Amino acid sequence: MSNDGGIQIRRADFNDQGDAESIVRLIDEYARIPVIGGAPLPDDVRRDLVPGLAAHPASVAWLARDAAAAADDGGSDEDDVGVLVAIGGYSTFKARPTLNVHDVAISARHRRRGIGTRLFRTAEAHAVRTGCAKLTLEVRRDNPGARALYKRLGFQAEGEDDETLFWEKPLP
């Protein structure tokens, strides 16, 4: 666990009820942002999210906790103010594992305090320790704030106008 500026970063425990509640609460807040989805997570997703992560052998997450708030109230899941969820993969071109940052969510009242940067640095250190060839993520063109952060952290597209598209086919 690292502590800087009153924010503690720790690996989430998918089997801990408090950590599970924090993950769901923070991802739900993130899902409500208009550019992301503009709606709360459906009840079934709220119910199945953390058990699904726990069952997925390559899932990992970190939580950022406001240590000052935790000291004041004795510690509750409300003191967790950020989460980064990542899923491990494998690069056939590098013949090494990869780590994909799937979600980063910082509670609205705690944004622009460096918490996202600290969560990314923690994920990157984990990726290096576990021999990953790269850290990957998806970002929307219409999210300039996130794109600027990712550039500062060293992420890059093939080119500024990269035409690689992420497609999906929903399955039943």
Short mmCIF file of C-alpha atoms in Angstrom, two decimals, residues 44-100:
data_model
loop_
_atom_site.label_atom_id
_atom_site.label_comp_id
_atom_site.label_asym_id
_atom_site.label_seq_id
_atom_site.Cartn_x
_atom_site.Cartn_y
_atom_site.Cartn_z
CA ASP A 44 -27.72 -7.53 -12.50
CA VAL A 45 -24.40 -5.88 -13.40
CA ARG A 46 -24.11 -4.39 -9.90
CA ARG A 47 -24.75 -7.86 -8.46
CA ASP A 48 -22.43 -9.78 -10.80
CA LEU A 49 -19.56 -7.32 -11.34
CA VAL A 50 -17.23 -8.20 -8.48
CA PRO A 51 -17.99 -11.94 -8.39
CA GLY A 52 -17.23 -11.95 -12.12
CA LEU A 53 -13.93 -10.17 -11.58
CA ALA A 54 -13.08 -12.58 -8.76
CA ALA A 55 -13.78 -15.56 -11.03
CA HIS A 56 -11.64 -14.16 -13.85
CA PRO A 57 -8.07 -15.32 -13.12
CA ALA A 58 -6.40 -12.35 -14.84
CA SER A 59 -8.42 -9.58 -13.11
CA VAL A 60 -6.78 -7.12 -10.75
CA ALA A 61 -7.93 -3.84 -9.24
CA TRP A 62 -6.62 -1.11 -6.99
CA LEU A 63 -8.54 1.27 -4.77
CA ALA A 64 -7.58 4.78 -3.71
CA ARG A 65 -8.69 5.69 -0.18
CA ASP A 66 -8.92 9.14 1.35
CA ALA A 67 -6.92 8.38 4.52
CA ALA A 68 -7.95 11.61 6.27
CA ALA A 69 -11.65 10.84 5.79
CA ALA A 70 -11.08 7.26 6.91
CA ALA A 71 -9.38 8.50 10.08
CA ASP A 72 -12.30 10.84 10.79
CA ASP A 73 -15.07 8.27 10.32
CA GLY A 74 -13.30 5.08 11.34
CA GLY A 75 -13.07 3.87 7.74
CA SER A 76 -15.89 2.95 5.39
CA ASP A 77 -16.26 2.04 1.74
CA GLU A 78 -17.29 5.68 1.14
CA ASP A 79 -13.67 6.64 1.86
CA ASP A 80 -12.57 4.81 -1.31
CA VAL A 81 -12.45 7.59 -3.92
CA GLY A 82 -10.94 5.87 -6.95
CA VAL A 83 -10.58 2.50 -8.62
CA LEU A 84 -8.57 1.06 -11.50
CA VAL A 85 -9.65 -2.31 -12.90
CA ALA A 86 -7.31 -4.17 -15.24
CA ILE A 87 -7.45 -7.51 -17.03
CA GLY A 88 -4.39 -9.48 -18.06
CA GLY A 89 -3.92 -10.68 -21.61
CA TYR A 90 -1.16 -11.98 -23.84
CA SER A 91 0.72 -10.46 -26.78
CA THR A 92 1.34 -12.95 -29.55
CA PHE A 93 3.71 -10.43 -31.17
CA LYS A 94 5.86 -10.10 -28.03
CA ALA A 95 5.22 -13.58 -26.56
CA ARG A 96 4.64 -11.95 -23.18
CA PRO A 97 1.70 -11.05 -20.98
CA THR A 98 -0.06 -7.67 -21.22
CA LEU A 99 -2.23 -5.70 -18.85
CA ASN A 100 -5.29 -3.86 -20.17
#
